[in-house]
GROMACS .gro file of N, CA and C in nm:
model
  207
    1UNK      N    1 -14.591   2.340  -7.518
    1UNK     CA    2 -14.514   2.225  -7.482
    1UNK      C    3 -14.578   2.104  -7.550
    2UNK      N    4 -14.515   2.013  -7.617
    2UNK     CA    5 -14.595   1.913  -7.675
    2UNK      C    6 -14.464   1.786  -7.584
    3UNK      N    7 -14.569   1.702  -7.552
    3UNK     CA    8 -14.516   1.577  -7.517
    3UNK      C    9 -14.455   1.488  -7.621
    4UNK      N   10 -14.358   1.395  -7.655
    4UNK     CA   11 -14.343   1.308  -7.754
    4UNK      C   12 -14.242   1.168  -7.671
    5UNK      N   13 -14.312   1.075  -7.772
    5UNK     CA   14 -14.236   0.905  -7.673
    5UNK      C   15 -14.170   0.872  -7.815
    6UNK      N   16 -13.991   0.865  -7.726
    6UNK     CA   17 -13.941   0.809  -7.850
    6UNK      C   18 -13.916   0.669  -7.852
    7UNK      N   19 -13.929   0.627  -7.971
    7UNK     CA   20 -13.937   0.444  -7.956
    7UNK      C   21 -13.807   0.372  -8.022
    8UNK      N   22 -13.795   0.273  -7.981
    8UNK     CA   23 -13.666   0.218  -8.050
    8UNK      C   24 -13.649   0.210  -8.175
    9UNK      N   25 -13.543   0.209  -8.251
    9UNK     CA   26 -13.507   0.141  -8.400
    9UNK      C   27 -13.584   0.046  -8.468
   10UNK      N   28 -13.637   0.115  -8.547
   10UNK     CA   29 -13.747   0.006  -8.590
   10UNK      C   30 -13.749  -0.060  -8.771
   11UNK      N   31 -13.626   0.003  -8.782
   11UNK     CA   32 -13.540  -0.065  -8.882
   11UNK      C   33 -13.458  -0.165  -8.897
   12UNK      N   34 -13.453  -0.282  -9.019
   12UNK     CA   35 -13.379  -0.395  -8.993
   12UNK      C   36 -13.257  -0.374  -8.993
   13UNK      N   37 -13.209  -0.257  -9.057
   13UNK     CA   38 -13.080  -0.231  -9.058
   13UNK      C   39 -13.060  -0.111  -8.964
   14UNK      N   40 -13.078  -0.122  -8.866
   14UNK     CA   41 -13.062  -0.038  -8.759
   14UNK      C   42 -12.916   0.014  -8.728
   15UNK      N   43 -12.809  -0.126  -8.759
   15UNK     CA   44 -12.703  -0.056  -8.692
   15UNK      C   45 -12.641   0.062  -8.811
   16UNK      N   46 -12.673   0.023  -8.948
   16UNK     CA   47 -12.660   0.148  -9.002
   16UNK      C   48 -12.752   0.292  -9.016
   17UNK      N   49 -12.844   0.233  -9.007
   17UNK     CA   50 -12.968   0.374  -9.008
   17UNK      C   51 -13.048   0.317  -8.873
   18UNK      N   52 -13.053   0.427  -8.806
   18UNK     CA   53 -13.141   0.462  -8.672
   18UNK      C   54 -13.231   0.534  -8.689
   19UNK      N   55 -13.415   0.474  -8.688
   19UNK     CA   56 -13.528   0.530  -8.689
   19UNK      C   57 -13.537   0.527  -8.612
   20UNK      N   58 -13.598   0.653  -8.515
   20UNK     CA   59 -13.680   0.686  -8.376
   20UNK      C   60 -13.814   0.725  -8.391
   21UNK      N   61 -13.924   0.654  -8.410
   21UNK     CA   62 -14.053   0.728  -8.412
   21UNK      C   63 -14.059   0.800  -8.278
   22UNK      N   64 -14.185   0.918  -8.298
   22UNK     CA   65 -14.208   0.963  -8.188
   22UNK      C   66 -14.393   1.003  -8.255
   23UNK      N   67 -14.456   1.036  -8.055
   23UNK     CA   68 -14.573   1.027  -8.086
   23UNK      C   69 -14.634   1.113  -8.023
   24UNK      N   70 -14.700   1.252  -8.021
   24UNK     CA   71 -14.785   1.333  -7.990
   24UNK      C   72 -14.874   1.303  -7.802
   25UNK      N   73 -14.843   1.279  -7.718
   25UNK     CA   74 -14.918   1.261  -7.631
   25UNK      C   75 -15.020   1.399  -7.584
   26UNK      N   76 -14.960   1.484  -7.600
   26UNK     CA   77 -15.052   1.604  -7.504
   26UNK      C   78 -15.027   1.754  -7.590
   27UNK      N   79 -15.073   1.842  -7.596
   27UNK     CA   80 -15.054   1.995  -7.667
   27UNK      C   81 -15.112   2.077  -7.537
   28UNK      N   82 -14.992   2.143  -7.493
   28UNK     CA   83 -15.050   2.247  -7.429
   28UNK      C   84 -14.991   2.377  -7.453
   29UNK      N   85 -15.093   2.461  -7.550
   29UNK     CA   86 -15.027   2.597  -7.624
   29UNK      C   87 -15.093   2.696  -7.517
   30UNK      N   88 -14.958   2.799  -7.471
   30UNK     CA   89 -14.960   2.897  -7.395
   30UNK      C   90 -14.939   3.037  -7.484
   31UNK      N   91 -14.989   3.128  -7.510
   31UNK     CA   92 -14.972   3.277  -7.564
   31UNK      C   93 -14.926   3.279  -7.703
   32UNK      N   94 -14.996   3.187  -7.749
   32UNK     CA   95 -14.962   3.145  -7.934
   32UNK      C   96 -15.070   3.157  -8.019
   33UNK      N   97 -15.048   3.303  -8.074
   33UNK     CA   98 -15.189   3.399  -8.161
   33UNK      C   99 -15.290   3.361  -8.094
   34UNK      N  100 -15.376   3.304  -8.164
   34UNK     CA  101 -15.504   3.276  -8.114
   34UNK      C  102 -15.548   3.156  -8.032
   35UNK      N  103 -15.401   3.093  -8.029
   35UNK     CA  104 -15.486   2.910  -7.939
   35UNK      C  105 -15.407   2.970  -7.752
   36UNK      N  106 -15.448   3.135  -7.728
   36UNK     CA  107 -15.429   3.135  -7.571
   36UNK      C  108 -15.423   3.054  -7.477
   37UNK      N  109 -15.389   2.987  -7.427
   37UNK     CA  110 -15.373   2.924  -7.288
   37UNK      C  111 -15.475   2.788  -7.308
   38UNK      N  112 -15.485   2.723  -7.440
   38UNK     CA  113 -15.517   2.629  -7.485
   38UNK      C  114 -15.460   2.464  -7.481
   39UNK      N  115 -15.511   2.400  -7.437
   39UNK     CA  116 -15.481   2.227  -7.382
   39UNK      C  117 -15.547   2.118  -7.483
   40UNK      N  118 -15.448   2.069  -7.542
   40UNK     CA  119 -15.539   1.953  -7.607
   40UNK      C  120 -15.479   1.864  -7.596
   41UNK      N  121 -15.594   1.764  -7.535
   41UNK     CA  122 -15.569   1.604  -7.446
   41UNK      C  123 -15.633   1.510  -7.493
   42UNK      N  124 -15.704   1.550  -7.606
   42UNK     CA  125 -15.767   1.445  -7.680
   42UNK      C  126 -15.655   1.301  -7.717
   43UNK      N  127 -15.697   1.200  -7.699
   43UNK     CA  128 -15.598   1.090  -7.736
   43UNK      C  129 -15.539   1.120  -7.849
   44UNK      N  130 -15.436   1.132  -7.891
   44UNK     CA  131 -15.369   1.066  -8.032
   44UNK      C  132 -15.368   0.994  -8.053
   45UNK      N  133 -15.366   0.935  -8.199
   45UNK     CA  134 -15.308   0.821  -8.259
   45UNK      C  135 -15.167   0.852  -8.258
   46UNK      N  136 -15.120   0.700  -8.294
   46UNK     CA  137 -14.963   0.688  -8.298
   46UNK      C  138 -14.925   0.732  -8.479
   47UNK      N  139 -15.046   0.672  -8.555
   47UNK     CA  140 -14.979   0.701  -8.678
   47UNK      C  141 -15.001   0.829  -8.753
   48UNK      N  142 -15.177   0.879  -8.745
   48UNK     CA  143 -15.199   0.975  -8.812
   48UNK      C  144 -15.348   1.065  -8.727
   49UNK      N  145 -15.310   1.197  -8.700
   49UNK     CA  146 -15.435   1.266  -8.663
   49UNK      C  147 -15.456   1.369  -8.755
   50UNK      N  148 -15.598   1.440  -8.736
   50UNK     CA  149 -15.623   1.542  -8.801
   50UNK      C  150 -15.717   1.627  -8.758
   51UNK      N  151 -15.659   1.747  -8.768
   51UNK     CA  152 -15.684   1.876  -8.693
   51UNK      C  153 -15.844   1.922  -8.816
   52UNK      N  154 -15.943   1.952  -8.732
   52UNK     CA  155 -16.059   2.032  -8.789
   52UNK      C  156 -16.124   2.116  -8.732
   53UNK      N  157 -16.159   2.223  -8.752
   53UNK     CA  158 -16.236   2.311  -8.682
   53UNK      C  159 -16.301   2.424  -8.814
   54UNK      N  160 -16.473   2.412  -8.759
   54UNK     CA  161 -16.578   2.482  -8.823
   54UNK      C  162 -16.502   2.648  -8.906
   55UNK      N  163 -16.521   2.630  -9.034
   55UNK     CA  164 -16.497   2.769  -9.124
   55UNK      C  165 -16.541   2.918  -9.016
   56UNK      N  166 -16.424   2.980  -9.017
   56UNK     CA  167 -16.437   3.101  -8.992
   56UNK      C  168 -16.404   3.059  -8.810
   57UNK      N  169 -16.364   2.985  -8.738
   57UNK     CA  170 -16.368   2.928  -8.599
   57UNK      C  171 -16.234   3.047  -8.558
   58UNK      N  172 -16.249   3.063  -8.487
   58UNK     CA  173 -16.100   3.175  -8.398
   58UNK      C  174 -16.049   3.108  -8.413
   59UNK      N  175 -16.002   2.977  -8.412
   59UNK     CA  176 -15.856   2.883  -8.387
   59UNK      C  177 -15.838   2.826  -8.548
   60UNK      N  178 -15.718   2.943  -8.588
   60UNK     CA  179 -15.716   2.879  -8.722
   60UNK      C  180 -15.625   2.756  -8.743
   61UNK      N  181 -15.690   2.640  -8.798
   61UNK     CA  182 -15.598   2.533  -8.872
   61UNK      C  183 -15.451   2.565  -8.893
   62UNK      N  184 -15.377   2.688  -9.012
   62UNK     CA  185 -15.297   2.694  -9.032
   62UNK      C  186 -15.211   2.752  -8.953
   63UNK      N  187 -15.231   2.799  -8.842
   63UNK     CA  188 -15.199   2.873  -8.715
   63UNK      C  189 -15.123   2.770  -8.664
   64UNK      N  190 -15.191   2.607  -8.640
   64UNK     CA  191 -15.143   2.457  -8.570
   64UNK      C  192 -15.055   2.408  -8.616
   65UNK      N  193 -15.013   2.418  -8.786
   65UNK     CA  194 -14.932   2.360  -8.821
   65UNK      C  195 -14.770   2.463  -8.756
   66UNK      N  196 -14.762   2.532  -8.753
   66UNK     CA  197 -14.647   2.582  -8.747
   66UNK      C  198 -14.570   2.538  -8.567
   67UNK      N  199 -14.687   2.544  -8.464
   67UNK     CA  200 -14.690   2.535  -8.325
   67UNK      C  201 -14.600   2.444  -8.335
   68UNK      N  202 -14.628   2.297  -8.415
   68UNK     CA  203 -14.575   2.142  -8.380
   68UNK      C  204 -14.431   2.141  -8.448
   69UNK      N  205 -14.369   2.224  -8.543
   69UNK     CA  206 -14.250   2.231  -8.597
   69UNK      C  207 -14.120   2.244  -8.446
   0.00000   0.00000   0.00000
């Protein structure tokens, strides 16, 4: 389940194009390969985070990208 806050139009031309940012609050991965019953509550940023964990770690990096799609 990932949390996300959507924010208003934040374009000047809004009434023709409608931007909604949205922003990462919470990750909580249940029975997904290797991140089991895994919670991550670390703060986000609104603009940019980044995922790291030690070479060879059980919780692979490329494993995360697919979760947030």
């Amino acid at each position: 389940m990932v949390q996300a806050v959507a924010r208003k139009p934040t374009s000047s031309f809004s009434v023709l194009i409608q931007v909604y940012k949205m922003h990462i609050k919470q990750a909580i991965i249940e029975g997904y390969k290797s991140y089991k019953d895994q919670t991550i509550s670390e703060p986000f940023d609104q603009h940019i985070n980044v995922v790291g964990m030690p070479l060879g770690s059980m919780y692979g990096k490329k494993m995360f990208g697919p979760f947030l799609q």
